[in-house]
Amino acid sequence: MKSIERVLNKKVDHKALKESFMDACSNKDFKDFIKTIPAKEDVLINYTSSLEDASCEYKNCKDCKGLTNCKNSVKGYLLTPEVKGDSISFSYNACKYLNDKLEKDAYKKNIELFEMSKEMMDASLKDIYKDAKRIPILKYFQEFTKKYGREDVKGLYLHGSFGSGKTYLVAALFNEMAKKGIKSVICYYPEFLRSLKASFNEDFEERFNTLKKVDLLLLDDIGAENCSNWNRDEILGPILQYRMEEHLPTFFTSNLNLSELEKNLAITTSGVDKVKARRIIERIKQLTDVLELVSKNRRD
Ligand code: ADP
Ligand code: MG
């Protein structure tokens, strides 16, 4: 008796399903949409409501001009049916605009920022002002890109006035290299030291090792930190030593030239030590070519 009831119910359900499917088909967009799905009507009628949602999202996408105008329920995604035998499953797939964006931004996974603003990940060599002051730097970048991976290449000690675009330039180079799969860290050095001290018992070792070993490193704004024996002799010294031995290109930006930086490094909270400061400067000189960028302050 029970099984007869079931069969009857199923028949009724089937009729109701078919009716609501036919109802939905009175909408031309829906009708056109289901023509693209390789399934028989008997299968489709079980999914009318989801297919209506998917059809609606499909239409939104067809008329869409870009991600900011997305009308779908999950921004950048569209509900998509997939036929599997006698059933249909639905999943949210990235739309073409989101896919383009994901592809365009894929290089960003190769760059790690330590205490830096994210805007530097969008710095691009294409957009760099190509004025006379930047020509030697851009030439250096060209050489660097050509030689990297083929022979030893030095990093850059780029010093000059505040806001002239030093960090932006090196970030643009790193972004270019990231597109080729080269990993880098852009580290705002003064703040990094503060946070490194604070994280002493947590991820200190990991952060310290990342700076030592990453393919390309920028120590940004060196000389602006409060110099202590600890950060000069236990942090900076070993990082530079390791990178020198392993031939890992290392970049610096600073408001100070090398002799000003040397004076800065000599005076710590514990006294004056010219020899240790000299040793750091020697390492920087071995690791880098030195260029200057004095230009108007771009932050105004
Ligand atoms: P610095 O490191 O020399 O103090 P930044 O690299 O931080 O200067 O640049 C200062 C500001 O100018 C930043 O907001 C940066 O995004 C912008 N900027 C610098 N150079 C360029 C450039 N070539 N194109 C676009 N914006 C730039
Ligand atoms: Mg800077």
mmCIF file of C-alpha atoms and ligand atoms in Angstrom:
data_model
loop_
_atom_site.group_PDB
_atom_site.id
_atom_site.type_symbol
_atom_site.label_atom_id
_atom_site.label_comp_id
_atom_site.label_asym_id
_atom_site.label_seq_id
_atom_site.Cartn_x
_atom_site.Cartn_y
_atom_site.Cartn_z
ATOM 1 C CA MET A 1 0.000 0.000 0.000
ATOM 2 C CA LYS A 2 2.801 2.329 0.997
ATOM 3 C CA SER A 3 4.646 1.842 -2.249
ATOM 4 C CA ILE A 4 1.513 2.585 -4.311
ATOM 5 C CA GLU A 5 1.110 5.881 -2.456
ATOM 6 C CA ARG A 6 4.692 6.725 -3.265
ATOM 7 C CA VAL A 7 4.247 6.120 -6.968
ATOM 8 C CA LEU A 8 1.115 8.289 -6.954
ATOM 9 C CA ASN A 9 2.923 11.114 -5.138
ATOM 10 C CA LYS A 10 5.769 10.925 -7.537
ATOM 11 C CA LYS A 11 3.369 11.261 -10.458
ATOM 12 C CA VAL A 12 1.727 14.294 -8.884
ATOM 13 C CA ASP A 13 5.161 15.793 -8.137
ATOM 14 C CA HIS A 14 6.243 15.191 -11.666
ATOM 15 C CA LYS A 15 3.179 17.000 -12.980
ATOM 16 C CA ALA A 16 3.781 19.951 -10.668
ATOM 17 C CA LEU A 17 7.452 20.081 -11.579
ATOM 18 C CA LYS A 18 6.647 20.043 -15.258
ATOM 19 C CA GLU A 19 4.108 22.837 -14.822
ATOM 20 C CA SER A 20 6.507 25.091 -13.020
ATOM 21 C CA PHE A 21 9.196 24.311 -15.621
ATOM 22 C CA MET A 22 6.806 25.238 -18.470
ATOM 23 C CA ASP A 23 5.917 28.383 -16.566
ATOM 24 C CA ALA A 24 9.592 29.333 -16.362
ATOM 25 C CA CYS A 25 9.948 28.629 -20.102
ATOM 26 C CA SER A 26 7.564 31.465 -20.881
ATOM 27 C CA ASN A 27 10.553 33.666 -20.104
ATOM 28 C CA LYS A 28 12.659 33.896 -23.268
ATOM 29 C CA ASP A 29 15.944 34.336 -21.378
ATOM 30 C CA PHE A 30 15.288 31.174 -19.395
ATOM 31 C CA LYS A 31 14.341 29.275 -22.532
ATOM 32 C CA ASP A 32 17.494 30.382 -24.332
ATOM 33 C CA PHE A 33 19.586 29.560 -21.272
ATOM 34 C CA ILE A 34 18.402 25.983 -20.868
ATOM 35 C CA LYS A 35 19.102 25.327 -24.568
ATOM 36 C CA THR A 36 22.777 25.639 -23.658
ATOM 37 C CA ILE A 37 22.521 22.870 -21.046
ATOM 38 C CA PRO A 38 23.124 19.344 -22.368
ATOM 39 C CA ALA A 39 20.338 17.608 -20.408
ATOM 40 C CA LYS A 40 16.923 16.167 -21.246
ATOM 41 C CA GLU A 41 13.776 17.981 -20.186
ATOM 42 C CA ASP A 42 12.977 15.166 -17.730
ATOM 43 C CA VAL A 43 16.159 16.056 -15.871
ATOM 44 C CA LEU A 44 15.844 19.833 -16.213
ATOM 45 C CA ILE A 45 12.380 19.962 -14.675
ATOM 46 C CA ASN A 46 13.818 18.820 -11.334
ATOM 47 C CA TYR A 47 15.900 21.989 -11.083
ATOM 48 C CA THR A 48 13.633 24.776 -12.311
ATOM 49 C CA SER A 49 14.204 27.128 -9.420
ATOM 50 C CA SER A 50 18.031 26.829 -9.440
ATOM 51 C CA LEU A 51 18.052 27.083 -13.228
ATOM 52 C CA GLU A 52 16.032 30.287 -12.987
ATOM 53 C CA ASP A 53 18.629 31.718 -10.598
ATOM 54 C CA ALA A 54 21.467 30.602 -12.854
ATOM 55 C CA SER A 55 19.728 32.029 -15.930
ATOM 56 C CA CYS A 56 19.252 35.342 -14.172
ATOM 57 C CA GLU A 57 22.951 35.485 -13.182
ATOM 58 C CA TYR A 58 23.971 34.489 -16.714
ATOM 59 C CA LYS A 59 21.951 37.399 -18.107
ATOM 60 C CA ASN A 60 23.444 39.790 -15.543
ATOM 61 C CA CYS A 61 26.892 38.734 -16.729
ATOM 62 C CA LYS A 62 26.024 39.181 -20.396
ATOM 63 C CA ASP A 63 25.050 42.811 -19.799
ATOM 64 C CA CYS A 64 27.854 43.518 -17.299
ATOM 65 C CA LYS A 65 30.567 46.133 -17.881
ATOM 66 C CA GLY A 66 32.899 45.211 -15.008
ATOM 67 C CA LEU A 67 33.267 43.898 -11.460
ATOM 68 C CA THR A 68 32.081 47.099 -9.795
ATOM 69 C CA ASN A 69 28.716 46.742 -11.581
ATOM 70 C CA CYS A 70 28.204 43.089 -10.635
ATOM 71 C CA LYS A 71 24.537 42.307 -9.859
ATOM 72 C CA ASN A 72 25.002 38.656 -8.915
ATOM 73 C CA SER A 73 24.443 37.297 -5.435
ATOM 74 C CA VAL A 74 28.170 36.672 -4.865
ATOM 75 C CA LYS A 75 30.241 39.458 -6.411
ATOM 76 C CA GLY A 76 32.378 38.250 -9.305
ATOM 77 C CA TYR A 77 30.802 34.799 -9.405
ATOM 78 C CA LEU A 78 27.960 33.238 -11.332
ATOM 79 C CA LEU A 79 25.840 30.260 -10.443
ATOM 80 C CA THR A 80 26.680 27.611 -13.026
ATOM 81 C CA PRO A 81 24.943 24.298 -13.721
ATOM 82 C CA GLU A 82 26.938 21.191 -14.484
ATOM 83 C CA VAL A 83 25.260 18.063 -15.839
ATOM 84 C CA LYS A 84 26.370 14.804 -14.260
ATOM 85 C CA GLY A 85 24.443 11.879 -15.754
ATOM 86 C CA ASP A 86 20.818 12.282 -14.703
ATOM 87 C CA SER A 87 21.448 15.045 -12.241
ATOM 88 C CA ILE A 88 22.636 18.644 -12.308
ATOM 89 C CA SER A 89 24.900 20.246 -9.732
ATOM 90 C CA PHE A 90 25.343 23.974 -9.264
ATOM 91 C CA SER A 91 28.468 25.831 -8.256
ATOM 92 C CA TYR A 92 29.680 29.414 -8.128
ATOM 93 C CA ASN A 93 32.311 30.041 -10.803
ATOM 94 C CA ALA A 94 34.406 33.183 -11.201
ATOM 95 C CA CYS A 95 33.196 35.443 -14.014
ATOM 96 C CA LYS A 96 35.477 36.608 -16.823
ATOM 97 C CA TYR A 97 36.214 39.939 -15.097
ATOM 98 C CA LEU A 98 37.166 38.252 -11.836
ATOM 99 C CA ASN A 99 39.274 35.705 -13.716
ATOM 100 C CA ASP A 100 41.116 38.522 -15.513
ATOM 101 C CA LYS A 101 41.723 40.247 -12.193
ATOM 102 C CA LEU A 102 42.920 37.066 -10.501
ATOM 103 C CA GLU A 103 45.271 36.406 -13.388
ATOM 104 C CA LYS A 104 46.552 39.978 -13.389
ATOM 105 C CA ASP A 105 47.141 39.883 -9.633
ATOM 106 C CA ALA A 106 48.636 36.380 -9.501
ATOM 107 C CA TYR A 107 52.166 37.782 -9.222
ATOM 108 C CA LYS A 108 51.303 39.351 -5.862
ATOM 109 C CA LYS A 109 51.598 35.997 -4.130
ATOM 110 C CA ASN A 110 55.354 36.238 -4.773
ATOM 111 C CA ILE A 111 55.765 39.435 -2.777
ATOM 112 C CA GLU A 112 55.595 39.664 0.965
ATOM 113 C CA LEU A 113 55.173 42.994 2.675
ATOM 114 C CA PHE A 114 56.563 43.531 6.144
ATOM 115 C CA GLU A 115 55.010 46.630 7.683
ATOM 116 C CA MET A 116 54.440 48.203 4.256
ATOM 117 C CA SER A 117 51.358 49.688 2.644
ATOM 118 C CA LYS A 118 49.717 47.439 0.030
ATOM 119 C CA GLU A 119 49.808 50.196 -2.608
ATOM 120 C CA MET A 120 53.417 49.206 -3.345
ATOM 121 C CA MET A 121 52.144 45.950 -4.887
ATOM 122 C CA ASP A 122 50.580 47.997 -7.666
ATOM 123 C CA ALA A 123 53.761 49.951 -8.407
ATOM 124 C CA SER A 124 54.576 49.383 -12.037
ATOM 125 C CA LEU A 125 57.629 50.077 -14.178
ATOM 126 C CA LYS A 126 55.278 51.076 -16.992
ATOM 127 C CA ASP A 127 54.001 54.010 -14.932
ATOM 128 C CA ILE A 128 57.337 55.316 -13.710
ATOM 129 C CA TYR A 129 58.104 58.919 -14.619
ATOM 130 C CA LYS A 130 60.934 58.660 -17.127
ATOM 131 C CA ASP A 131 62.694 61.909 -16.286
ATOM 132 C CA ALA A 132 66.466 62.464 -16.405
ATOM 133 C CA LYS A 133 66.900 61.724 -12.692
ATOM 134 C CA ARG A 134 65.385 58.300 -13.022
ATOM 135 C CA ILE A 135 67.186 57.248 -16.218
ATOM 136 C CA PRO A 136 70.249 55.768 -14.423
ATOM 137 C CA ILE A 137 67.956 53.844 -12.082
ATOM 138 C CA LEU A 138 65.835 52.499 -14.920
ATOM 139 C CA LYS A 139 69.030 51.522 -16.765
ATOM 140 C CA TYR A 140 70.199 49.675 -13.681
ATOM 141 C CA PHE A 141 66.806 47.884 -13.538
ATOM 142 C CA GLN A 142 67.117 46.883 -17.185
ATOM 143 C CA GLU A 143 70.557 45.386 -16.574
ATOM 144 C CA PHE A 144 69.366 43.728 -13.404
ATOM 145 C CA THR A 145 66.433 42.059 -15.155
ATOM 146 C CA LYS A 146 68.666 40.906 -17.999
ATOM 147 C CA LYS A 147 71.346 39.427 -15.759
ATOM 148 C CA TYR A 148 69.278 38.016 -12.878
ATOM 149 C CA GLY A 149 69.535 34.235 -12.708
ATOM 150 C CA ARG A 150 72.354 34.176 -15.278
ATOM 151 C CA GLU A 151 75.151 35.824 -13.317
ATOM 152 C CA ASP A 152 75.731 37.520 -9.982
ATOM 153 C CA VAL A 153 73.887 40.801 -9.785
ATOM 154 C CA LYS A 154 74.200 43.433 -7.132
ATOM 155 C CA GLY A 155 71.253 45.094 -5.468
ATOM 156 C CA LEU A 156 70.900 48.827 -5.147
ATOM 157 C CA TYR A 157 71.525 51.332 -2.383
ATOM 158 C CA LEU A 158 69.119 54.056 -3.435
ATOM 159 C CA HIS A 159 69.350 57.173 -1.351
ATOM 160 C CA GLY A 160 67.900 60.641 -1.665
ATOM 161 C CA SER A 161 65.256 63.027 -0.544
ATOM 162 C CA PHE A 162 62.079 62.075 1.283
ATOM 163 C CA GLY A 163 59.111 61.288 -0.975
ATOM 164 C CA SER A 164 61.124 61.253 -4.207
ATOM 165 C CA GLY A 165 59.798 57.815 -5.139
ATOM 166 C CA LYS A 166 62.651 55.524 -4.068
ATOM 167 C CA THR A 167 60.480 52.842 -2.500
ATOM 168 C CA TYR A 168 58.050 52.995 -5.398
ATOM 169 C CA LEU A 169 60.847 52.373 -7.895
ATOM 170 C CA VAL A 170 62.256 49.298 -6.173
ATOM 171 C CA ALA A 171 58.740 47.958 -5.548
ATOM 172 C CA ALA A 172 58.025 48.340 -9.278
ATOM 173 C CA LEU A 173 61.125 46.268 -10.077
ATOM 174 C CA PHE A 174 60.136 43.580 -7.575
ATOM 175 C CA ASN A 175 56.624 43.435 -9.042
ATOM 176 C CA GLU A 176 58.134 42.924 -12.481
ATOM 177 C CA MET A 177 60.343 40.131 -11.144
ATOM 178 C CA ALA A 178 57.368 38.600 -9.299
ATOM 179 C CA LYS A 179 55.632 38.161 -12.657
ATOM 180 C CA LYS A 180 58.527 35.862 -13.550
ATOM 181 C CA GLY A 181 58.087 33.883 -10.342
ATOM 182 C CA ILE A 182 60.877 35.549 -8.330
ATOM 183 C CA LYS A 183 59.985 35.923 -4.671
ATOM 184 C CA SER A 184 60.668 39.096 -2.724
ATOM 185 C CA VAL A 185 60.111 40.860 0.566
ATOM 186 C CA ILE A 186 59.599 44.595 0.884
ATOM 187 C CA CYS A 187 60.338 45.426 4.480
ATOM 188 C CA TYR A 188 59.813 48.808 6.086
ATOM 189 C CA TYR A 189 62.898 48.423 8.218
ATOM 190 C CA PRO A 190 62.294 50.754 11.215
ATOM 191 C CA GLU A 191 58.835 49.372 11.894
ATOM 192 C CA PHE A 192 59.950 45.827 11.178
ATOM 193 C CA LEU A 193 62.581 46.065 13.926
ATOM 194 C CA ARG A 194 59.972 47.231 16.394
ATOM 195 C CA SER A 195 57.616 44.396 15.495
ATOM 196 C CA LEU A 196 60.434 41.861 15.406
ATOM 197 C CA LYS A 197 61.315 42.736 18.969
ATOM 198 C CA ALA A 198 57.676 42.438 19.981
ATOM 199 C CA SER A 199 57.366 39.029 18.298
ATOM 200 C CA PHE A 200 60.505 37.670 19.922
ATOM 201 C CA ASN A 201 58.832 34.574 21.291
ATOM 202 C CA GLU A 202 56.435 34.012 18.412
ATOM 203 C CA ASP A 203 57.506 34.087 14.803
ATOM 204 C CA PHE A 204 60.852 35.815 15.287
ATOM 205 C CA GLU A 205 62.911 33.004 13.790
ATOM 206 C CA GLU A 206 60.635 32.647 10.789
ATOM 207 C CA ARG A 207 60.665 36.367 9.951
ATOM 208 C CA PHE A 208 64.382 36.636 10.468
ATOM 209 C CA ASN A 209 65.009 33.638 8.195
ATOM 210 C CA THR A 210 62.672 34.982 5.514
ATOM 211 C CA LEU A 211 64.717 38.174 5.324
ATOM 212 C CA LYS A 212 67.904 36.174 5.112
ATOM 213 C CA LYS A 213 66.763 33.768 2.430
ATOM 214 C CA VAL A 214 64.196 35.407 0.157
ATOM 215 C CA ASP A 215 65.283 35.832 -3.497
ATOM 216 C CA LEU A 216 65.114 39.647 -3.414
ATOM 217 C CA LEU A 217 65.009 41.839 -0.351
ATOM 218 C CA LEU A 218 64.332 45.528 0.085
ATOM 219 C CA LEU A 219 65.225 47.030 3.445
ATOM 220 C CA ASP A 220 63.241 50.207 3.118
ATOM 221 C CA ASP A 221 64.213 53.416 4.878
ATOM 222 C CA ILE A 222 67.320 52.091 6.550
ATOM 223 C CA GLY A 223 68.839 54.722 8.819
ATOM 224 C CA ALA A 224 65.449 55.869 10.106
ATOM 225 C CA GLU A 225 65.446 53.209 12.833
ATOM 226 C CA ASN A 226 66.594 53.701 16.398
ATOM 227 C CA CYS A 227 69.954 52.022 16.271
ATOM 228 C CA SER A 228 70.871 49.597 19.014
ATOM 229 C CA ASN A 229 73.719 47.111 19.353
ATOM 230 C CA TRP A 230 71.118 44.357 19.088
ATOM 231 C CA ASN A 231 69.582 45.371 15.792
ATOM 232 C CA ARG A 232 72.903 46.329 14.211
ATOM 233 C CA ASP A 233 74.955 43.318 15.347
ATOM 234 C CA GLU A 234 72.355 40.573 15.798
ATOM 235 C CA ILE A 235 69.858 41.396 13.072
ATOM 236 C CA LEU A 236 71.263 43.554 10.276
ATOM 237 C CA GLY A 237 74.792 42.129 10.357
ATOM 238 C CA PRO A 238 73.793 38.445 10.063
ATOM 239 C CA ILE A 239 71.150 39.162 7.393
ATOM 240 C CA LEU A 240 73.665 40.984 5.219
ATOM 241 C CA GLN A 241 76.383 38.400 5.866
ATOM 242 C CA TYR A 242 74.113 35.551 4.834
ATOM 243 C CA ARG A 243 72.863 37.330 1.708
ATOM 244 C CA MET A 244 76.412 38.225 0.703
ATOM 245 C CA GLU A 245 77.573 34.628 1.022
ATOM 246 C CA GLU A 246 74.564 33.309 -0.875
ATOM 247 C CA HIS A 247 74.717 36.021 -3.573
ATOM 248 C CA LEU A 248 71.154 37.126 -2.914
ATOM 249 C CA PRO A 249 70.429 40.602 -4.325
ATOM 250 C CA THR A 250 69.656 43.069 -1.565
ATOM 251 C CA PHE A 251 68.212 46.547 -1.954
ATOM 252 C CA PHE A 252 68.123 49.488 0.390
ATOM 253 C CA THR A 253 66.394 52.825 0.295
ATOM 254 C CA SER A 254 67.427 55.577 2.625
ATOM 255 C CA ASN A 255 67.336 59.298 3.180
ATOM 256 C CA LEU A 256 71.002 58.976 4.165
ATOM 257 C CA ASN A 257 73.998 58.427 1.936
ATOM 258 C CA LEU A 258 76.445 55.725 2.995
ATOM 259 C CA SER A 259 78.709 57.974 5.057
ATOM 260 C CA GLU A 260 75.727 59.443 6.900
ATOM 261 C CA LEU A 261 74.413 55.915 7.475
ATOM 262 C CA GLU A 262 77.811 54.891 8.834
ATOM 263 C CA LYS A 263 77.692 57.690 11.400
ATOM 264 C CA ASN A 264 74.162 56.679 12.302
ATOM 265 C CA LEU A 265 75.092 53.039 12.784
ATOM 266 C CA ALA A 266 78.103 53.923 14.945
ATOM 267 C CA ILE A 267 76.034 55.582 17.644
ATOM 268 C CA THR A 268 73.750 53.250 19.520
ATOM 269 C CA THR A 269 71.983 53.481 22.838
ATOM 270 C CA SER A 270 74.995 51.687 24.389
ATOM 271 C CA GLY A 271 77.730 53.983 23.054
ATOM 272 C CA VAL A 272 79.863 54.522 19.960
ATOM 273 C CA ASP A 273 81.342 51.691 17.919
ATOM 274 C CA LYS A 274 82.863 52.842 14.652
ATOM 275 C CA VAL A 275 84.340 49.462 13.775
ATOM 276 C CA LYS A 276 81.012 47.655 13.824
ATOM 277 C CA ALA A 277 79.366 50.421 11.823
ATOM 278 C CA ARG A 278 82.195 50.244 9.279
ATOM 279 C CA ARG A 279 81.690 46.494 8.941
ATOM 280 C CA ILE A 280 78.011 46.931 8.080
ATOM 281 C CA ILE A 281 78.825 49.612 5.514
ATOM 282 C CA GLU A 282 81.418 47.330 3.913
ATOM 283 C CA ARG A 283 78.796 44.633 3.542
ATOM 284 C CA ILE A 284 76.307 47.061 2.013
ATOM 285 C CA LYS A 285 78.981 48.202 -0.444
ATOM 286 C CA GLN A 286 79.690 44.623 -1.450
ATOM 287 C CA LEU A 287 75.996 43.927 -1.901
ATOM 288 C CA THR A 288 74.989 47.007 -3.878
ATOM 289 C CA ASP A 289 75.557 49.646 -6.497
ATOM 290 C CA VAL A 290 74.876 53.104 -5.120
ATOM 291 C CA LEU A 291 72.519 55.542 -6.844
ATOM 292 C CA GLU A 292 70.880 58.750 -5.745
ATOM 293 C CA LEU A 293 67.379 60.067 -6.394
ATOM 294 C CA VAL A 294 66.721 63.633 -5.405
ATOM 295 C CA SER A 295 63.382 64.800 -6.653
ATOM 296 C CA LYS A 296 60.334 66.701 -5.551
ATOM 297 C CA ASN A 297 58.286 65.180 -2.755
ATOM 298 C CA ARG A 298 55.561 63.072 -4.401
ATOM 299 C CA ARG A 299 53.647 62.765 -1.157
ATOM 300 C CA ASP A 300 52.376 66.343 -1.253
HETATM 301 P P1 ADP B 1 60.337 57.647 -0.974
HETATM 302 O O1 ADP B 1 60.501 56.197 -0.746
HETATM 303 O O2 ADP B 1 61.450 58.223 -1.820
HETATM 304 O O3 ADP B 1 60.189 58.432 0.296
HETATM 305 P P2 ADP B 1 57.865 56.817 -2.186
HETATM 306 O O4 ADP B 1 58.383 55.772 -3.078
HETATM 307 O O5 ADP B 1 57.169 56.398 -0.954
HETATM 308 O O6 ADP B 1 59.017 57.876 -1.818
HETATM 309 O O7 ADP B 1 56.910 57.752 -3.077
HETATM 310 C C1 ADP B 1 56.136 58.796 -2.515
HETATM 311 C C2 ADP B 1 54.723 58.764 -3.085
HETATM 312 O O8 ADP B 1 54.749 59.000 -4.471
HETATM 313 C C3 ADP B 1 54.062 57.404 -2.902
HETATM 314 O O9 ADP B 1 52.721 57.606 -2.517
HETATM 315 C C4 ADP B 1 54.162 56.752 -4.245
HETATM 316 O O10 ADP B 1 53.088 55.884 -4.474
HETATM 317 C C5 ADP B 1 54.167 57.951 -5.200
HETATM 318 N N1 ADP B 1 55.022 57.699 -6.357
HETATM 319 C C6 ADP B 1 56.361 57.742 -6.366
HETATM 320 N N2 ADP B 1 56.863 57.478 -7.588
HETATM 321 C C7 ADP B 1 55.786 57.260 -8.375
HETATM 322 C C8 ADP B 1 55.608 56.950 -9.752
HETATM 323 N N3 ADP B 1 56.636 56.818 -10.563
HETATM 324 N N4 ADP B 1 54.359 56.807 -10.204
HETATM 325 C C9 ADP B 1 53.313 56.942 -9.377
HETATM 326 N N5 ADP B 1 53.408 57.245 -8.077
HETATM 327 C C10 ADP B 1 54.608 57.399 -7.573
HETATM 328 MG MG MG B 2 60.437 55.163 1.072
#
